[in-house]
Short mmCIF file of N, CA and C in Angstrom, two decimals:
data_model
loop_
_atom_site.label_atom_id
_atom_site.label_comp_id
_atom_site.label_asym_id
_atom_site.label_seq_id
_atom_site.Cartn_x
_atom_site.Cartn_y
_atom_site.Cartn_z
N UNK A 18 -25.71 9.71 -31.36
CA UNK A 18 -24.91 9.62 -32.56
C UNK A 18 -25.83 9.78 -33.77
N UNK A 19 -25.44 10.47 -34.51
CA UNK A 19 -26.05 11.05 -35.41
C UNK A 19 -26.24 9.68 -37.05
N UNK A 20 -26.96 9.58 -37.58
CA UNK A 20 -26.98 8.60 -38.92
C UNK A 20 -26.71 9.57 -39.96
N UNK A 21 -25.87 8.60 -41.05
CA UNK A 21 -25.88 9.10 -42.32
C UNK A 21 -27.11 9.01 -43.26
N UNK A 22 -27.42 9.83 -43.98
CA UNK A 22 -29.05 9.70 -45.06
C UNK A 22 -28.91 8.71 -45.22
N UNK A 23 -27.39 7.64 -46.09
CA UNK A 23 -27.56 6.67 -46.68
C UNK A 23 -27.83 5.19 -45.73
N UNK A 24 -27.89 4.97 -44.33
CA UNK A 24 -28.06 4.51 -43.22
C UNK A 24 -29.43 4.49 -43.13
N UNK A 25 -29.68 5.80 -43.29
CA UNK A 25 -31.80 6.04 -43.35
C UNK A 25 -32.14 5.47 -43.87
N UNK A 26 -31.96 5.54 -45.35
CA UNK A 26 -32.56 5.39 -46.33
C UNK A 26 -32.67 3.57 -46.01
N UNK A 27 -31.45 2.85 -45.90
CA UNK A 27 -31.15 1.33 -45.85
C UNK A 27 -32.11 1.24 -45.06
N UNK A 28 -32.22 1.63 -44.16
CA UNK A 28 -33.32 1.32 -42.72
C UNK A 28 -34.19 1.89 -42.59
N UNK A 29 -35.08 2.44 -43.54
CA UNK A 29 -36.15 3.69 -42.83
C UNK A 29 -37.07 3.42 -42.22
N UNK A 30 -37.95 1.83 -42.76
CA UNK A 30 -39.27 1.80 -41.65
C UNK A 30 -38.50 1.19 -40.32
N UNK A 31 -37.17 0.47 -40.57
CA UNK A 31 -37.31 0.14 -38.79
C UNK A 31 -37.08 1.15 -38.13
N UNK A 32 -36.12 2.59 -38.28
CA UNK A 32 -35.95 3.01 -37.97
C UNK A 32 -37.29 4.05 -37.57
N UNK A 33 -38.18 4.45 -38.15
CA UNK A 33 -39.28 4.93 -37.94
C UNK A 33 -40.15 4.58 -36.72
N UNK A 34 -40.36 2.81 -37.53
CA UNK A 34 -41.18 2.12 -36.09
C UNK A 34 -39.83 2.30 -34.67
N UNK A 35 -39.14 2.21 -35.19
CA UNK A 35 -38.00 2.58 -33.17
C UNK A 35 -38.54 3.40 -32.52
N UNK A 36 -38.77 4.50 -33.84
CA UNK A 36 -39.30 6.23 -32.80
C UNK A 36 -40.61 5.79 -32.66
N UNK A 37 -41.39 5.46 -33.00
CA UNK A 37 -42.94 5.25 -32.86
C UNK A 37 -42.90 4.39 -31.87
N UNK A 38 -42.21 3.35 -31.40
CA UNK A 38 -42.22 2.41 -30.06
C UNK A 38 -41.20 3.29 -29.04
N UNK A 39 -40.97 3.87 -29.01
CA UNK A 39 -39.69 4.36 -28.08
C UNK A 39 -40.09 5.42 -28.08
N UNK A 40 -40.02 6.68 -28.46
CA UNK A 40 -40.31 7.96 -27.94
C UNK A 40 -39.15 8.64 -28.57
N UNK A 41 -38.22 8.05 -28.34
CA UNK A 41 -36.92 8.33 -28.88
C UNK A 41 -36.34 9.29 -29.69
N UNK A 42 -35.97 10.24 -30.51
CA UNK A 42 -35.75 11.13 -31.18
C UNK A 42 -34.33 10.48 -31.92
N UNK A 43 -34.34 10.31 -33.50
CA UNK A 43 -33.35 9.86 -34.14
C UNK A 43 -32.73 10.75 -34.80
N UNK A 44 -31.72 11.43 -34.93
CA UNK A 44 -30.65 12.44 -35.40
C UNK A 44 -30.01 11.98 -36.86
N UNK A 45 -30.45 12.73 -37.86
CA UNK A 45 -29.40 12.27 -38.70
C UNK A 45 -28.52 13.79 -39.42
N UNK A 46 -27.33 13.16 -39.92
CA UNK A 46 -26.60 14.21 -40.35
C UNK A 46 -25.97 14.58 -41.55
N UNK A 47 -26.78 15.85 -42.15
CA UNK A 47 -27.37 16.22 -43.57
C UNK A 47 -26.03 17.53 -44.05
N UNK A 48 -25.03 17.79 -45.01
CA UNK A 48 -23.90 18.47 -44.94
C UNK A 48 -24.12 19.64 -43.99
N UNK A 49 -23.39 18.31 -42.88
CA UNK A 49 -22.88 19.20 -41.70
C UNK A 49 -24.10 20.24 -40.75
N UNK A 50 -25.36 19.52 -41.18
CA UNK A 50 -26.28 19.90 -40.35
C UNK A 50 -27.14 18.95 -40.02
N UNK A 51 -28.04 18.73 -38.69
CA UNK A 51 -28.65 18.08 -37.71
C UNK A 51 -29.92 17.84 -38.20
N UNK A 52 -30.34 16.86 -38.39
CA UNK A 52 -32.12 16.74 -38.48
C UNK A 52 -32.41 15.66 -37.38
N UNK A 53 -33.64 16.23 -37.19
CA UNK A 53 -34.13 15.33 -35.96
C UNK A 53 -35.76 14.13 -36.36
N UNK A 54 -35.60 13.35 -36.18
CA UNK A 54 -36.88 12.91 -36.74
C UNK A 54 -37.29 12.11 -35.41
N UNK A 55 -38.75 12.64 -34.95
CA UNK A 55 -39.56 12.53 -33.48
C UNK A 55 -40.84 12.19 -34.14
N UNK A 56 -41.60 11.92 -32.73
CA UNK A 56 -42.76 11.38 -32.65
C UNK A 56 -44.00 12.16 -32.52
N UNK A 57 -44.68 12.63 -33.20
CA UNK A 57 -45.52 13.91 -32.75
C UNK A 57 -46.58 13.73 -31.39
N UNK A 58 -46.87 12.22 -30.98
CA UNK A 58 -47.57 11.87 -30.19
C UNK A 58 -46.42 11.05 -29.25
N UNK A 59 -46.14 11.70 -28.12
CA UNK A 59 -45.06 10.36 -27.44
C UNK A 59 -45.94 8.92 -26.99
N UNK A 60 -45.36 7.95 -27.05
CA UNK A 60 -46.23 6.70 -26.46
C UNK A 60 -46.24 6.94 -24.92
N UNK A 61 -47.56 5.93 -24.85
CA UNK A 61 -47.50 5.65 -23.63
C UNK A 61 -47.14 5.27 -22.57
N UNK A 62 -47.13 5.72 -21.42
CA UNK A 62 -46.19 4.38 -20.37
C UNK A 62 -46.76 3.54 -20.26
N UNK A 63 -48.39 3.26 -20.38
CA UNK A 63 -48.36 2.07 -20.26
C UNK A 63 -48.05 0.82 -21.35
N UNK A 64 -48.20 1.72 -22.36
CA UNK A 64 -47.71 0.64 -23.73
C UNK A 64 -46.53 0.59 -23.48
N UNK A 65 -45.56 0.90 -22.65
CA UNK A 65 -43.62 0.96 -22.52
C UNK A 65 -43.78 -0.53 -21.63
N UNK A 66 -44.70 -0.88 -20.69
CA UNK A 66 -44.73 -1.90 -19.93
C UNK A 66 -44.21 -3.11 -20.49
N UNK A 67 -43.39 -3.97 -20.07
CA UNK A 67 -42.66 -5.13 -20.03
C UNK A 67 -44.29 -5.83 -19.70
N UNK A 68 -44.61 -7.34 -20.20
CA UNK A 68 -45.38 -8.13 -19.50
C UNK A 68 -44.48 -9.02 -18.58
N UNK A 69 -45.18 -9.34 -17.84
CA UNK A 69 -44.54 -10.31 -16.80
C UNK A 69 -45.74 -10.83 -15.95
N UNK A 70 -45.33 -12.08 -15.89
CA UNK A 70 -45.98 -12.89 -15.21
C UNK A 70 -45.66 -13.42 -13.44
N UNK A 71 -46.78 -12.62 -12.88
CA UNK A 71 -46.34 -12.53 -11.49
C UNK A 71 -47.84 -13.38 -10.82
N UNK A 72 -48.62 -13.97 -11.25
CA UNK A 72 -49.74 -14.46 -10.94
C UNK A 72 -49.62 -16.05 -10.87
N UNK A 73 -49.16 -17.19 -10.07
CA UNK A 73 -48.99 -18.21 -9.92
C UNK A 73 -49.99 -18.65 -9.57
N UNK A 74 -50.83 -19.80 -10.55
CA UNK A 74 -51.74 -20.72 -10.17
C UNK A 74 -52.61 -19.60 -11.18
N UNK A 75 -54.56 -19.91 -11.11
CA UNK A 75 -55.39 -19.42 -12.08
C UNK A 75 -55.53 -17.82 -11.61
N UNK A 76 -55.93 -16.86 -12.29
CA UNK A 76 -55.84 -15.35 -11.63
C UNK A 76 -57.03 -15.26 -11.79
N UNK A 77 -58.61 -15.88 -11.78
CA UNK A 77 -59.97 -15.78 -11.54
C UNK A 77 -59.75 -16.31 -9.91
N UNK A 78 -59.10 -17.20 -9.27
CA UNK A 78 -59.02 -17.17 -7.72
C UNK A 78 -59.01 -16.23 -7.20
N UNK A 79 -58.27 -15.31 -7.67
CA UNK A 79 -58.54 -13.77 -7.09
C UNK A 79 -59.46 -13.21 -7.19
N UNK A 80 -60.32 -12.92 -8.04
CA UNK A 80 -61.49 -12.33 -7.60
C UNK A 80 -62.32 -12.28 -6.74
N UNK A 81 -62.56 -13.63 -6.55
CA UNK A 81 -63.26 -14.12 -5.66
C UNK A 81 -62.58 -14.48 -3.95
N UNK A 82 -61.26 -13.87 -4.15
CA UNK A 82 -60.69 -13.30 -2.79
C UNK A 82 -61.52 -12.97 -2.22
N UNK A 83 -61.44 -13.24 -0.33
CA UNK A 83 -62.36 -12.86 0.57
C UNK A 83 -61.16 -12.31 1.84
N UNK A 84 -60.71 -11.49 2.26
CA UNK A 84 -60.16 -11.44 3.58
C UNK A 84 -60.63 -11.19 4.81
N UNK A 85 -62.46 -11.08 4.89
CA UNK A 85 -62.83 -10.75 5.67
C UNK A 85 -62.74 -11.66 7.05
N UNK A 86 -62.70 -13.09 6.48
CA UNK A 86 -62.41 -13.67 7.90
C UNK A 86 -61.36 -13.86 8.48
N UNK A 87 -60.53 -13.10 7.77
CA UNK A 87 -59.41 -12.61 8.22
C UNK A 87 -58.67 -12.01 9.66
N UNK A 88 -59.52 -10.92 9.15
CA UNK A 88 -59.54 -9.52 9.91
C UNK A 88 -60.63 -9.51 11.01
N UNK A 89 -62.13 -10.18 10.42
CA UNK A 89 -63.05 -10.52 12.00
C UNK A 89 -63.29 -11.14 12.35
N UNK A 90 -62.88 -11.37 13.71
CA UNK A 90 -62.78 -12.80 14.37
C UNK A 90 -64.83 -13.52 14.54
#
């Protein structure tokens, strides 16, 4: 869906930072014609990453993981 200038204008840096975090391409609509305003660099996937916490208890225990006596008897 396309924005009106006067919509832009009300909103322009959030709307800016959206495309700069998102990738996103924002459409607005100028008499009866299309402008597109994009990101010249798309972000990254890894900057798109959600954090989440999947590490229960300290995550330096892991390093110092050993499975070898694991595996040889």
């Amino acid at each position: 869906m396309a924005l009106k200038p006067s919509k832009l204008r009300a909103n322009i840096y959030r709307i800016l930072d959206q495309v700069l975090a998102t990738g996103v391409p924002v459409e607005i609509e100028r008499r009866g014609k299309l402008l597109k305003i994009v990101a010249a660099e798309p972000p990254s996937k890894l900057a798109r990453l959600k954090h989440r916490d999947c590490i229960i208890g300290d995550p330096l225990d892991l390093v110092h993981l050993d499975w070898y006596d694991q595996w040889h008897p």
